[in-house]
Amino acid sequence: MNQLSRSKGAVRLGLGSPGALVWSVLALIGAATLALSVNSYYVFVLAGIALVAIVGIGLNVLLGLTGQVSFGHIGFYAIGAYTVAILTTKAHLSFWLAWPAAALVACAFGVLLALPALRVKGPYLAMITIAFSFIVQHLIIELRDLTGGQNGIMGITAPTVFGLQAERAIAIVGLLTAAAVLACYCWLARGSWGAAMRAVRDSETAAESIGLNPLVIKTAAFAISAALAGLAGGLFAPLSTFVTPDTFGFMQSILFVLVVVVGGSGSIMGPVIGAIIVGALPELLSSMEDYRLLFFGALLLLVLWIAPDGITGLLAKLALRLRNPAADDARLPVAAAPSAALPQATRRTRRCLSADGLTMVFGGVRAVSGLGFDVPPAAITSLIGPNGAGKTTALNMLSGFYRPTSGGFMLGEVALAGLPAFRIARHGVARTYQTSQLFGSLSVLDNVALACARGRLGHPLSASGASNATVRQRCLALLDFCGYRGDPDGISADLAHVDRRLVEIARALATDPDVLLLDEPAAGLSREDKSMLASLLQRIADAGISVVVVEHDMELVMQISSRIVVLDAGQRLAIGSPEQIQNDPAVRQAYLGDQAQASIAAARTGGTAGAELLGVGQLVTGYGAEPVLHGIDLQVRSGEMVALLGANGAGKSTLMRSLAGLHRPLQGGIHVDGVNLTNLRAEQIVRHGVVLVPEGRQVFPELTVADNIRLGAFLYPQDVELRLEEMLQRFPRLRERLHQRAGLLSGGEQQMLAIARGLMSRPRVLLLDEPSLGLAPKVIAELFDALDRLRQENMTIVLVDQMAALALSLADRAYVIEGGRVVAQGSAAEIAANDALARAYLGAH
């Protein structure tokens, strides 16, 4: 990665540079000089800016590093101020004893608030912190004997510092404290705890999978933030010489957040710059007292519009534009081949994973039932099965993200079922994900180094693992072993898709696991990249680690697996070698259906198909650098049903989304009855008669069944009630539930509702994506009877369904898609007899 990318990463992280600390020292000297020379009024203003900066730095730990928003920090500020006021006036303690006590009391309240509050996210966390600030304010009013109630506490004296008294003493202490806190923030942000906090912000799921406990990390951030607010509040009490409840209103909390947002969340100097702006502006606008809040609101909108990363982010981007990135565009040399030896933290005998009777029930639906299997040591075991078979659910149980309803699993002699994900990771079970879960704000090296710690972070100001020469060398060796050839110091959010896969595997290996769980590792990879991945997985197994893979690319599965476990409807269907699985009749039926059922296609007479209605030519589309669809050609004639068949990940749903306008093609064309749809939006395509019933039903759960159906008639509101009655006759089950919320329907009923809603749009071409997914056999039969009636009514239908034989029993023609390409096409009978179908699903010959 070039210097430009690294600079962009620095802007994103906002961690600043050593130069920022030099400027901080100069600013401190200048501020201290002002505090000693200007009149007392401006000293008071300067001291106030220092206190706001301290609170801002604390909020920056919470908001900038962990991404948690708090609008209640005025509560901790008030707790610090009242602690100092009470201890110095009523308990007659020295300020120098009362002040640290204020930080400790605020920290304790921060922990108490964090434990329940951090179990929620986003606006709910903000609402809880707002409620906390109001509770603190009202408690101060009610505890009159302790706090003085509405009258507050008067006569708080400031300490003497270097012979200075009153506001000058507090200003000097505040400036020195702000400088010390800023230095600590710098160490924290650059250390292992700072990396862990950003990791939790980027992906809590991935953080747990490398042994981090997100709740502990977020609680620590909340405690540090609260302690600093209490520390600043403890200085505010002697600065103002009195405290009252009205001093700590909710608007002050808004200003604290504004300090971080305006300055730049996550940056070193952001809170300082924000404190100067927020603290100095009221004095500059003193003649506009009535419009101050309006001005601050306008300022916030302006900053979010012009500089969403704050002032520091804007300055960094301006500095970046002044550079010449072409001069730094140097690439790292590419090694001929990855390292053959896996760098391991310890040389030891790896333990084996075994599952017994694993069962997972969601609301009465058995996603996995009685699953049991052993994972052989130093070998690759694959979990395969049709859509909805329970593969990912099984993986989530084995990695601790789901607690099994019953059953268990063990690693060696250690029972792991029921443990949280981070503890299972610490025991030696590593995990990657179908959708990349790298920590995007961290460098590649920091991603891997953080995993090396396996949840052990040291003290809050300890250096990051990447700065340790031994850890860095091991991380570089792991990246080399996995075949990563990019910049190890580059920001991981900028990586190409294949590099993200490699770094994620390297990060999982950094935990020194006994078992590596991989969920769809080949998703989105090119053929060449899949070949490299197969070699990598084999080398990992050869190093002694047990590898468990959930994968839909059957060619890859058959190539790499020593053992295959086949799941169907949540139960283990078969287990054996690739050859045994390919020839197992039960497996072939699960993927392809009953061949006798498929032969119905040859016996029945097809519908009367007309001229071409939907045409697709040389369609290329994808989600990144590597296309998912490679030159798809498709023809659907009026009045016929066409089935699109192939294994999961072949590109069928991507094709359906492209036809419906939900994903824009890179090349090629789509037309309906001569109208080019390629560049039209989804709602415009619906107007031309192409209607998608998406995978997963996607009904509106809070609306009634009747309202869901009526919404389908949005474009054609004429005769809505008459057409609603027609849908109820077509799907009688819906009549009995007409006024129920759609979210309460069973899966089959929701699928019927989704189709009825689609038919209300008067489609010329109805796109059905996996209508049988997750449904019971009896419901599937009822649903396909309804589809058969639609076919007999000459409705033009494009059908994607995992049950190949059942789809072929209805379809007039079919296309087999493998790896984003059409590998076979013909009549339903021809496809049913074609070996390409079995090859696409099972990698068979």
Short mmCIF file of C-alpha atoms in Angstrom, two decimals, residues 222-669:
data_model
loop_
_atom_site.label_atom_id
_atom_site.label_comp_id
_atom_site.label_asym_id
_atom_site.label_seq_id
_atom_site.Cartn_x
_atom_site.Cartn_y
_atom_site.Cartn_z
CA PHE A 222 -16.72 4.37 30.38
CA ALA A 223 -14.92 4.31 33.73
CA ILE A 224 -11.91 6.26 32.41
CA SER A 225 -14.21 8.78 30.74
CA ALA A 226 -16.28 9.23 33.91
CA ALA A 227 -13.16 9.58 36.07
CA LEU A 228 -11.81 12.39 33.89
CA ALA A 229 -15.17 14.17 33.97
CA GLY A 230 -15.11 13.87 37.77
CA LEU A 231 -11.52 15.14 37.83
CA ALA A 232 -12.54 18.24 35.85
CA GLY A 233 -15.62 18.73 38.05
CA GLY A 234 -13.39 18.57 41.11
CA LEU A 235 -11.45 21.57 39.75
CA PHE A 236 -14.64 23.42 38.82
CA ALA A 237 -15.83 23.62 42.45
CA PRO A 238 -12.91 25.76 43.77
CA LEU A 239 -12.77 27.70 40.49
CA SER A 240 -16.36 28.93 40.89
CA THR A 241 -16.18 28.87 44.76
CA PHE A 242 -19.77 27.55 44.88
CA VAL A 243 -21.86 24.79 43.32
CA THR A 244 -25.62 24.64 42.72
CA PRO A 245 -27.79 22.13 40.82
CA ASP A 246 -28.58 24.67 38.10
CA THR A 247 -24.88 24.85 37.23
CA PHE A 248 -25.01 21.30 35.87
CA GLY A 249 -27.83 21.46 33.33
CA PHE A 250 -28.31 19.10 30.41
CA MET A 251 -27.12 21.68 27.87
CA GLN A 252 -23.63 21.44 29.34
CA SER A 253 -23.57 17.75 28.36
CA ILE A 254 -24.42 18.72 24.80
CA LEU A 255 -21.48 21.14 24.81
CA PHE A 256 -19.15 18.40 26.05
CA VAL A 257 -20.13 16.18 23.10
CA LEU A 258 -19.81 19.17 20.78
CA VAL A 259 -16.21 19.60 21.96
CA VAL A 260 -15.33 16.11 20.69
CA VAL A 261 -17.35 16.28 17.47
CA VAL A 262 -16.11 19.73 16.45
CA GLY A 263 -12.48 19.00 17.32
CA GLY A 264 -12.38 15.55 15.78
CA SER A 265 -13.46 12.30 17.39
CA GLY A 266 -10.59 9.89 17.96
CA SER A 267 -7.79 12.42 17.35
CA ILE A 268 -5.22 13.53 19.92
CA MET A 269 -5.69 17.26 19.51
CA GLY A 270 -9.40 17.13 18.67
CA PRO A 271 -10.79 17.70 22.19
CA VAL A 272 -8.27 20.49 22.82
CA ILE A 273 -9.22 22.33 19.63
CA GLY A 274 -12.89 21.69 20.32
CA ALA A 275 -12.53 23.01 23.89
CA ILE A 276 -10.91 26.20 22.65
CA ILE A 277 -13.70 26.77 20.12
CA VAL A 278 -16.57 25.90 22.47
CA GLY A 279 -14.98 27.72 25.42
CA ALA A 280 -13.93 30.89 23.60
CA LEU A 281 -16.92 31.39 21.32
CA PRO A 282 -19.38 32.35 24.12
CA GLU A 283 -17.04 35.18 25.10
CA LEU A 284 -16.71 36.34 21.51
CA LEU A 285 -20.50 36.18 21.15
CA SER A 286 -21.36 37.67 24.53
CA SER A 287 -23.42 40.36 22.81
CA MET A 288 -25.57 37.62 21.23
CA GLU A 289 -26.50 35.82 24.44
CA ASP A 290 -30.06 35.07 23.28
CA TYR A 291 -28.83 33.39 20.10
CA ARG A 292 -25.96 31.35 21.53
CA LEU A 293 -27.69 27.96 21.30
CA LEU A 294 -28.84 28.73 17.77
CA PHE A 295 -25.28 29.56 16.82
CA PHE A 296 -23.88 26.39 18.36
CA GLY A 297 -26.49 24.31 16.52
CA ALA A 298 -25.56 25.98 13.24
CA LEU A 299 -21.87 25.38 14.01
CA LEU A 300 -22.48 21.68 14.60
CA LEU A 301 -24.37 21.33 11.30
CA LEU A 302 -21.61 23.21 9.49
CA VAL A 303 -18.89 20.98 10.93
CA LEU A 304 -20.81 17.78 10.09
CA TRP A 305 -21.31 19.05 6.54
CA ILE A 306 -17.85 20.41 5.77
CA ALA A 307 -15.68 18.34 8.13
CA PRO A 308 -17.44 15.18 9.35
CA ASP A 309 -14.10 14.10 10.90
CA GLY A 310 -13.87 17.40 12.83
CA ILE A 311 -11.37 20.22 12.55
CA THR A 312 -8.39 17.88 12.93
CA GLY A 313 -9.73 15.62 10.20
CA LEU A 314 -10.19 18.59 7.89
CA LEU A 315 -6.65 19.84 8.57
CA ALA A 316 -5.23 16.36 7.94
CA LYS A 317 -7.05 16.12 4.60
CA LEU A 318 -5.80 19.55 3.59
CA ALA A 319 -2.26 18.52 4.48
CA LEU A 320 -2.72 15.36 2.44
CA ARG A 321 -3.72 17.35 -0.64
CA LEU A 322 -0.52 19.41 -0.41
CA ARG A 323 1.58 16.27 -0.68
CA ASN A 324 2.57 14.58 -3.92
CA PRO A 325 1.41 10.98 -3.48
CA ALA A 326 2.98 9.89 -6.75
CA ALA A 327 6.45 10.29 -5.25
CA ASP A 328 5.62 7.79 -2.51
CA ASP A 329 3.82 5.24 -4.68
CA ALA A 330 6.29 2.46 -4.03
CA ARG A 331 5.14 -1.12 -3.90
CA LEU A 332 6.54 -3.85 -1.73
CA PRO A 333 8.33 -6.66 -3.54
CA VAL A 334 6.21 -9.75 -4.07
CA ALA A 335 7.60 -13.00 -2.70
CA ALA A 336 7.70 -16.01 -4.97
CA ALA A 337 5.73 -18.25 -2.63
CA PRO A 338 4.30 -18.13 0.88
CA SER A 339 6.21 -19.61 3.78
CA ALA A 340 5.64 -23.35 4.15
CA ALA A 341 6.03 -23.46 7.94
CA LEU A 342 3.37 -22.11 10.27
CA PRO A 343 4.91 -19.86 12.96
CA GLN A 344 3.38 -21.18 16.18
CA ALA A 345 3.45 -19.56 19.62
CA THR A 346 3.89 -22.96 21.26
CA ARG A 347 4.86 -26.42 20.10
CA ARG A 348 2.28 -28.73 21.59
CA THR A 349 -0.16 -31.50 20.86
CA ARG A 350 -3.38 -30.03 19.52
CA ARG A 351 -6.68 -31.04 21.07
CA CYS A 352 -9.60 -32.36 19.04
CA LEU A 353 -13.13 -30.96 18.90
CA SER A 354 -16.13 -33.23 19.40
CA ALA A 355 -19.84 -32.37 19.39
CA ASP A 356 -22.60 -34.53 20.87
CA GLY A 357 -26.34 -33.95 20.53
CA LEU A 358 -26.06 -30.24 19.67
CA THR A 359 -29.54 -28.75 19.38
CA MET A 360 -30.57 -25.16 18.70
CA VAL A 361 -34.21 -24.05 18.83
CA PHE A 362 -35.36 -20.59 17.76
CA GLY A 363 -38.93 -19.86 18.82
CA GLY A 364 -40.05 -23.44 18.38
CA VAL A 365 -38.10 -23.97 15.11
CA ARG A 366 -35.30 -26.54 15.37
CA ALA A 367 -32.44 -25.06 13.37
CA VAL A 368 -30.11 -27.88 14.50
CA SER A 369 -31.25 -31.12 16.12
CA GLY A 370 -29.08 -33.75 17.82
CA LEU A 371 -25.95 -32.97 15.84
CA GLY A 372 -22.90 -35.01 16.72
CA PHE A 373 -19.52 -35.44 15.03
CA ASP A 374 -15.80 -35.50 15.78
CA VAL A 375 -13.22 -33.29 14.10
CA PRO A 376 -10.12 -35.33 13.19
CA PRO A 377 -6.78 -33.79 14.17
CA ALA A 378 -4.60 -32.11 11.54
CA ALA A 379 -7.25 -32.51 8.85
CA ILE A 380 -9.95 -30.51 7.06
CA THR A 381 -13.59 -31.29 7.89
CA SER A 382 -16.31 -29.63 5.82
CA LEU A 383 -19.92 -28.98 6.84
CA ILE A 384 -22.18 -28.89 3.79
CA GLY A 385 -25.90 -28.94 3.16
CA PRO A 386 -28.69 -27.09 1.33
CA ASN A 387 -29.82 -23.61 2.33
CA GLY A 388 -31.26 -23.59 5.83
CA ALA A 389 -29.62 -26.90 6.75
CA GLY A 390 -28.14 -25.40 9.94
CA LYS A 391 -24.47 -25.14 8.98
CA THR A 392 -23.83 -21.59 10.17
CA THR A 393 -25.97 -22.21 13.26
CA ALA A 394 -23.72 -25.16 14.11
CA LEU A 395 -20.64 -23.00 13.59
CA ASN A 396 -22.12 -20.28 15.82
CA MET A 397 -22.70 -22.82 18.59
CA LEU A 398 -19.17 -24.20 18.30
CA SER A 399 -17.70 -20.68 18.54
CA GLY A 400 -19.93 -19.57 21.43
CA PHE A 401 -22.15 -17.03 19.68
CA TYR A 402 -25.18 -19.26 20.24
CA ARG A 403 -25.77 -21.11 23.49
CA PRO A 404 -27.02 -24.61 22.57
CA THR A 405 -30.56 -25.44 23.67
CA SER A 406 -29.26 -28.89 24.54
CA GLY A 407 -26.23 -31.06 23.87
CA GLY A 408 -22.62 -30.06 24.17
CA PHE A 409 -19.16 -30.01 22.65
CA MET A 410 -15.65 -30.46 24.01
CA LEU A 411 -12.12 -29.47 23.09
CA GLY A 412 -10.04 -32.34 24.35
CA GLU A 413 -11.32 -32.90 27.89
CA VAL A 414 -12.67 -29.36 28.35
CA ALA A 415 -16.44 -28.83 28.00
CA LEU A 416 -17.11 -25.57 26.14
CA ALA A 417 -20.88 -25.52 25.61
CA GLY A 418 -22.48 -22.52 27.26
CA LEU A 419 -19.27 -20.48 27.56
CA PRO A 420 -19.24 -17.00 25.98
CA ALA A 421 -17.47 -16.60 22.65
CA PHE A 422 -14.39 -14.84 24.03
CA ARG A 423 -13.73 -17.66 26.52
CA ILE A 424 -14.09 -20.32 23.84
CA ALA A 425 -11.59 -18.36 21.74
CA ARG A 426 -9.17 -18.27 24.67
CA HIS A 427 -9.52 -22.05 25.02
CA GLY A 428 -8.32 -22.52 21.42
CA VAL A 429 -11.23 -22.26 18.96
CA ALA A 430 -10.62 -19.57 16.32
CA ARG A 431 -13.19 -18.30 13.83
CA THR A 432 -13.54 -16.36 10.57
CA TYR A 433 -16.75 -15.10 8.97
CA GLN A 434 -18.56 -15.18 5.64
CA THR A 435 -18.58 -11.37 5.57
CA SER A 436 -15.13 -10.07 6.43
CA GLN A 437 -14.91 -8.87 10.04
CA LEU A 438 -11.51 -7.19 10.04
CA PHE A 439 -10.99 -4.23 12.34
CA GLY A 440 -11.11 -1.60 9.62
CA SER A 441 -9.60 1.25 11.63
CA LEU A 442 -6.54 -0.80 12.60
CA SER A 443 -3.54 -1.61 10.45
CA VAL A 444 -3.05 -5.10 9.09
CA LEU A 445 -0.26 -5.68 11.59
CA ASP A 446 -2.34 -4.42 14.53
CA ASN A 447 -5.19 -6.77 13.55
CA VAL A 448 -2.86 -9.75 13.82
CA ALA A 449 -0.88 -8.47 16.83
CA LEU A 450 -4.06 -7.87 18.83
CA ALA A 451 -5.04 -11.51 18.29
CA CYS A 452 -1.63 -12.67 19.54
CA ALA A 453 -2.55 -11.31 22.98
CA ARG A 454 -5.53 -13.71 23.12
CA GLY A 455 -7.41 -11.28 25.36
CA ARG A 456 -4.48 -10.35 27.62
CA LEU A 457 -3.98 -6.59 27.22
CA GLY A 458 -1.83 -5.58 30.20
CA HIS A 459 -2.30 -2.23 31.93
CA PRO A 460 -4.19 0.58 30.13
CA LEU A 461 -1.03 2.50 29.15
CA SER A 462 0.92 -0.55 27.96
CA ALA A 463 2.38 -0.48 24.46
CA SER A 464 0.62 -2.31 21.65
CA GLY A 465 1.79 -5.78 20.72
CA ALA A 466 2.91 -4.61 17.27
CA SER A 467 5.63 -2.49 18.89
CA ASN A 468 7.19 -5.60 20.45
CA ALA A 469 9.90 -6.93 18.14
CA THR A 470 9.07 -10.59 18.86
CA VAL A 471 5.34 -10.10 18.31
CA ARG A 472 5.92 -8.08 15.14
CA GLN A 473 8.21 -10.76 13.72
CA ARG A 474 5.61 -13.46 14.43
CA CYS A 475 2.84 -11.38 12.85
CA LEU A 476 4.87 -10.79 9.71
CA ALA A 477 5.65 -14.52 9.54
CA LEU A 478 1.94 -15.36 9.86
CA LEU A 479 1.03 -12.92 7.09
CA ASP A 480 3.75 -14.42 4.92
CA PHE A 481 2.51 -17.94 5.68
CA CYS A 482 -1.02 -16.93 4.58
CA GLY A 483 0.26 -15.39 1.36
CA TYR A 484 -0.44 -11.73 2.15
CA ARG A 485 1.88 -9.52 0.08
CA GLY A 486 0.55 -6.03 0.87
CA ASP A 487 1.76 -3.38 3.27
CA PRO A 488 1.57 -4.71 6.86
CA ASP A 489 1.25 -1.14 8.14
CA GLY A 490 -1.59 -0.28 5.78
CA ILE A 491 -5.12 0.25 7.11
CA SER A 492 -7.14 -2.95 6.75
CA ALA A 493 -10.29 -1.12 5.59
CA ASP A 494 -8.45 -0.33 2.34
CA LEU A 495 -7.63 -3.96 1.50
CA ALA A 496 -8.86 -5.83 -1.54
CA HIS A 497 -11.31 -8.67 -0.92
CA VAL A 498 -8.81 -11.51 -1.25
CA ASP A 499 -6.32 -9.75 1.05
CA ARG A 500 -9.04 -9.29 3.66
CA ARG A 501 -9.60 -13.06 3.60
CA LEU A 502 -5.90 -13.78 4.05
CA VAL A 503 -5.44 -11.27 6.87
CA GLU A 504 -8.52 -12.59 8.65
CA ILE A 505 -7.12 -16.13 8.54
CA ALA A 506 -3.73 -14.86 9.74
CA ARG A 507 -5.47 -13.08 12.63
CA ALA A 508 -7.31 -16.28 13.58
CA LEU A 509 -4.03 -18.27 13.48
CA ALA A 510 -2.40 -15.64 15.72
CA THR A 511 -4.52 -16.91 18.63
CA ASP A 512 -2.58 -20.20 18.36
CA PRO A 513 -5.78 -22.27 18.04
CA ASP A 514 -6.38 -25.98 18.24
CA VAL A 515 -9.35 -25.70 15.88
CA LEU A 516 -9.98 -23.17 13.10
CA LEU A 517 -13.60 -22.59 12.04
CA LEU A 518 -14.06 -21.00 8.60
CA ASP A 519 -17.44 -19.74 7.35
CA GLU A 520 -17.56 -19.44 3.54
CA PRO A 521 -13.86 -18.56 3.13
CA ALA A 522 -14.06 -18.82 -0.68
CA ALA A 523 -17.05 -16.47 -1.06
CA GLY A 524 -16.29 -13.86 -3.73
CA LEU A 525 -12.85 -15.25 -4.65
CA SER A 526 -11.64 -15.87 -8.19
CA ARG A 527 -10.61 -19.33 -9.36
CA GLU A 528 -6.94 -18.47 -8.88
CA ASP A 529 -7.59 -17.15 -5.37
CA LYS A 530 -9.59 -20.27 -4.50
CA SER A 531 -6.65 -22.41 -5.58
CA MET A 532 -4.37 -20.36 -3.30
CA LEU A 533 -6.90 -20.71 -0.46
CA ALA A 534 -7.05 -24.50 -0.90
CA SER A 535 -3.26 -24.68 -0.62
CA LEU A 536 -3.29 -22.47 2.48
CA LEU A 537 -5.94 -24.55 4.27
CA GLN A 538 -4.03 -27.73 3.52
CA ARG A 539 -0.82 -26.22 4.96
CA ILE A 540 -2.71 -25.17 8.09
CA ALA A 541 -3.97 -28.72 8.55
CA ASP A 542 -0.48 -30.11 7.91
CA ALA A 543 0.76 -27.89 10.75
CA GLY A 544 -1.46 -29.83 13.17
CA ILE A 545 -4.51 -27.55 13.41
CA SER A 546 -7.96 -29.04 12.87
CA VAL A 547 -9.86 -27.06 10.22
CA VAL A 548 -13.66 -26.97 10.01
CA VAL A 549 -15.05 -25.35 6.85
CA VAL A 550 -18.59 -24.32 5.93
CA GLU A 551 -18.45 -23.83 2.18
CA HIS A 552 -20.80 -23.88 -0.80
CA ASP A 553 -18.16 -24.32 -3.50
CA MET A 554 -18.41 -28.09 -3.91
CA GLU A 555 -15.39 -28.32 -6.18
CA LEU A 556 -13.27 -26.75 -3.43
CA VAL A 557 -14.89 -28.86 -0.71
CA MET A 558 -14.21 -32.11 -2.55
CA GLN A 559 -10.64 -31.03 -3.26
CA ILE A 560 -9.57 -30.10 0.27
CA SER A 561 -11.69 -32.20 2.65
CA SER A 562 -10.56 -35.30 4.49
CA ARG A 563 -14.04 -35.71 5.91
CA ILE A 564 -17.43 -34.22 5.10
CA VAL A 565 -20.45 -33.84 7.37
CA VAL A 566 -23.73 -33.29 5.49
CA LEU A 567 -26.60 -31.50 7.23
CA ASP A 568 -30.19 -31.37 6.08
CA ALA A 569 -33.02 -29.64 7.96
CA GLY A 570 -30.75 -29.30 11.00
CA GLN A 571 -29.88 -33.00 11.26
CA ARG A 572 -26.79 -34.95 10.27
CA LEU A 573 -27.63 -36.68 7.03
CA ALA A 574 -24.30 -38.32 6.23
CA ILE A 575 -20.64 -38.34 7.18
CA GLY A 576 -17.69 -39.70 5.26
CA SER A 577 -14.98 -39.10 2.69
CA PRO A 578 -15.64 -36.96 -0.41
CA GLU A 579 -16.13 -40.07 -2.54
CA GLN A 580 -18.60 -41.57 -0.10
CA ILE A 581 -20.58 -38.33 0.10
CA GLN A 582 -20.75 -37.90 -3.67
CA ASN A 583 -22.18 -41.38 -4.07
CA ASP A 584 -24.54 -41.30 -1.09
CA PRO A 585 -28.18 -41.56 -2.34
CA ALA A 586 -29.52 -39.61 0.64
CA VAL A 587 -27.13 -36.73 -0.06
CA ARG A 588 -28.04 -36.66 -3.75
CA GLN A 589 -31.72 -36.54 -2.85
CA ALA A 590 -31.17 -33.70 -0.34
CA TYR A 591 -29.46 -31.61 -3.01
CA LEU A 592 -31.20 -32.76 -6.17
CA GLY A 593 -34.46 -34.21 -4.88
CA ASP A 594 -36.16 -37.43 -5.90
CA GLN A 595 -35.25 -38.36 -9.47
CA ALA A 596 -38.70 -39.89 -9.89
CA GLN A 597 -40.16 -36.51 -9.00
CA ALA A 598 -37.83 -34.82 -11.46
CA SER A 599 -38.95 -37.18 -14.23
CA ILE A 600 -42.45 -35.66 -13.99
CA ALA A 601 -40.99 -32.89 -16.12
CA ALA A 602 -40.47 -35.31 -19.00
CA ALA A 603 -43.99 -36.74 -18.80
CA ARG A 604 -46.09 -33.59 -18.51
CA THR A 605 -46.99 -31.23 -21.33
CA GLY A 606 -45.50 -27.77 -20.96
CA GLY A 607 -47.47 -24.55 -21.05
CA THR A 608 -47.96 -22.62 -24.24
CA ALA A 609 -44.88 -20.40 -24.37
CA GLY A 610 -44.93 -17.35 -26.59
CA ALA A 611 -42.28 -14.96 -27.84
CA GLU A 612 -39.32 -13.86 -25.75
CA LEU A 613 -40.43 -11.59 -22.92
CA LEU A 614 -37.30 -11.32 -20.73
CA GLY A 615 -33.82 -11.38 -22.20
CA VAL A 616 -30.40 -11.14 -20.59
CA GLY A 617 -27.24 -10.76 -22.64
CA GLN A 618 -23.61 -11.12 -21.49
CA LEU A 619 -24.47 -9.91 -17.97
CA VAL A 620 -21.48 -9.24 -15.73
CA THR A 621 -22.01 -8.06 -12.16
CA GLY A 622 -20.43 -8.35 -8.73
CA TYR A 623 -19.81 -6.73 -5.36
CA GLY A 624 -16.14 -5.88 -5.60
CA ALA A 625 -13.15 -6.26 -7.87
CA GLU A 626 -14.06 -9.85 -8.78
CA PRO A 627 -17.40 -10.26 -10.63
CA VAL A 628 -19.95 -12.76 -9.35
CA LEU A 629 -21.67 -13.25 -12.72
CA HIS A 630 -19.54 -13.81 -15.82
CA GLY A 631 -21.37 -13.19 -19.11
CA ILE A 632 -24.79 -14.65 -18.27
CA ASP A 633 -27.15 -15.19 -21.22
CA LEU A 634 -30.78 -15.92 -20.40
CA GLN A 635 -34.05 -16.10 -22.33
CA VAL A 636 -37.55 -16.34 -20.84
CA ARG A 637 -40.52 -16.62 -23.15
CA SER A 638 -43.98 -15.35 -22.35
CA GLY A 639 -46.05 -17.81 -20.33
CA GLU A 640 -43.27 -20.20 -19.32
CA MET A 641 -41.58 -21.03 -16.04
CA VAL A 642 -37.78 -21.05 -16.07
CA ALA A 643 -35.78 -22.53 -13.17
CA LEU A 644 -32.32 -21.26 -12.23
CA LEU A 645 -30.41 -24.07 -10.51
CA GLY A 646 -27.02 -24.36 -8.87
CA ALA A 647 -25.24 -24.64 -5.55
CA ASN A 648 -25.27 -21.89 -2.95
CA GLY A 649 -22.90 -19.12 -3.96
CA ALA A 650 -23.25 -19.85 -7.68
CA GLY A 651 -24.70 -16.38 -8.31
CA LYS A 652 -28.43 -17.13 -8.65
CA SER A 653 -29.64 -14.57 -6.09
CA THR A 654 -27.23 -11.98 -7.50
CA LEU A 655 -28.79 -12.57 -10.91
CA MET A 656 -32.29 -12.15 -9.47
CA ARG A 657 -31.30 -8.90 -7.74
CA SER A 658 -29.81 -7.63 -10.98
CA LEU A 659 -33.03 -8.45 -12.87
CA ALA A 660 -35.03 -6.56 -10.25
CA GLY A 661 -32.77 -3.49 -10.34
CA LEU A 662 -31.45 -3.97 -6.79
CA HIS A 663 -27.91 -4.47 -8.08
CA ARG A 664 -26.60 -2.61 -11.11
CA PRO A 665 -24.69 -4.72 -13.67
CA LEU A 666 -21.14 -3.90 -14.68
CA GLN A 667 -21.66 -5.01 -18.28
CA GLY A 668 -24.32 -6.56 -20.47
CA GLY A 669 -27.99 -5.85 -20.88
#
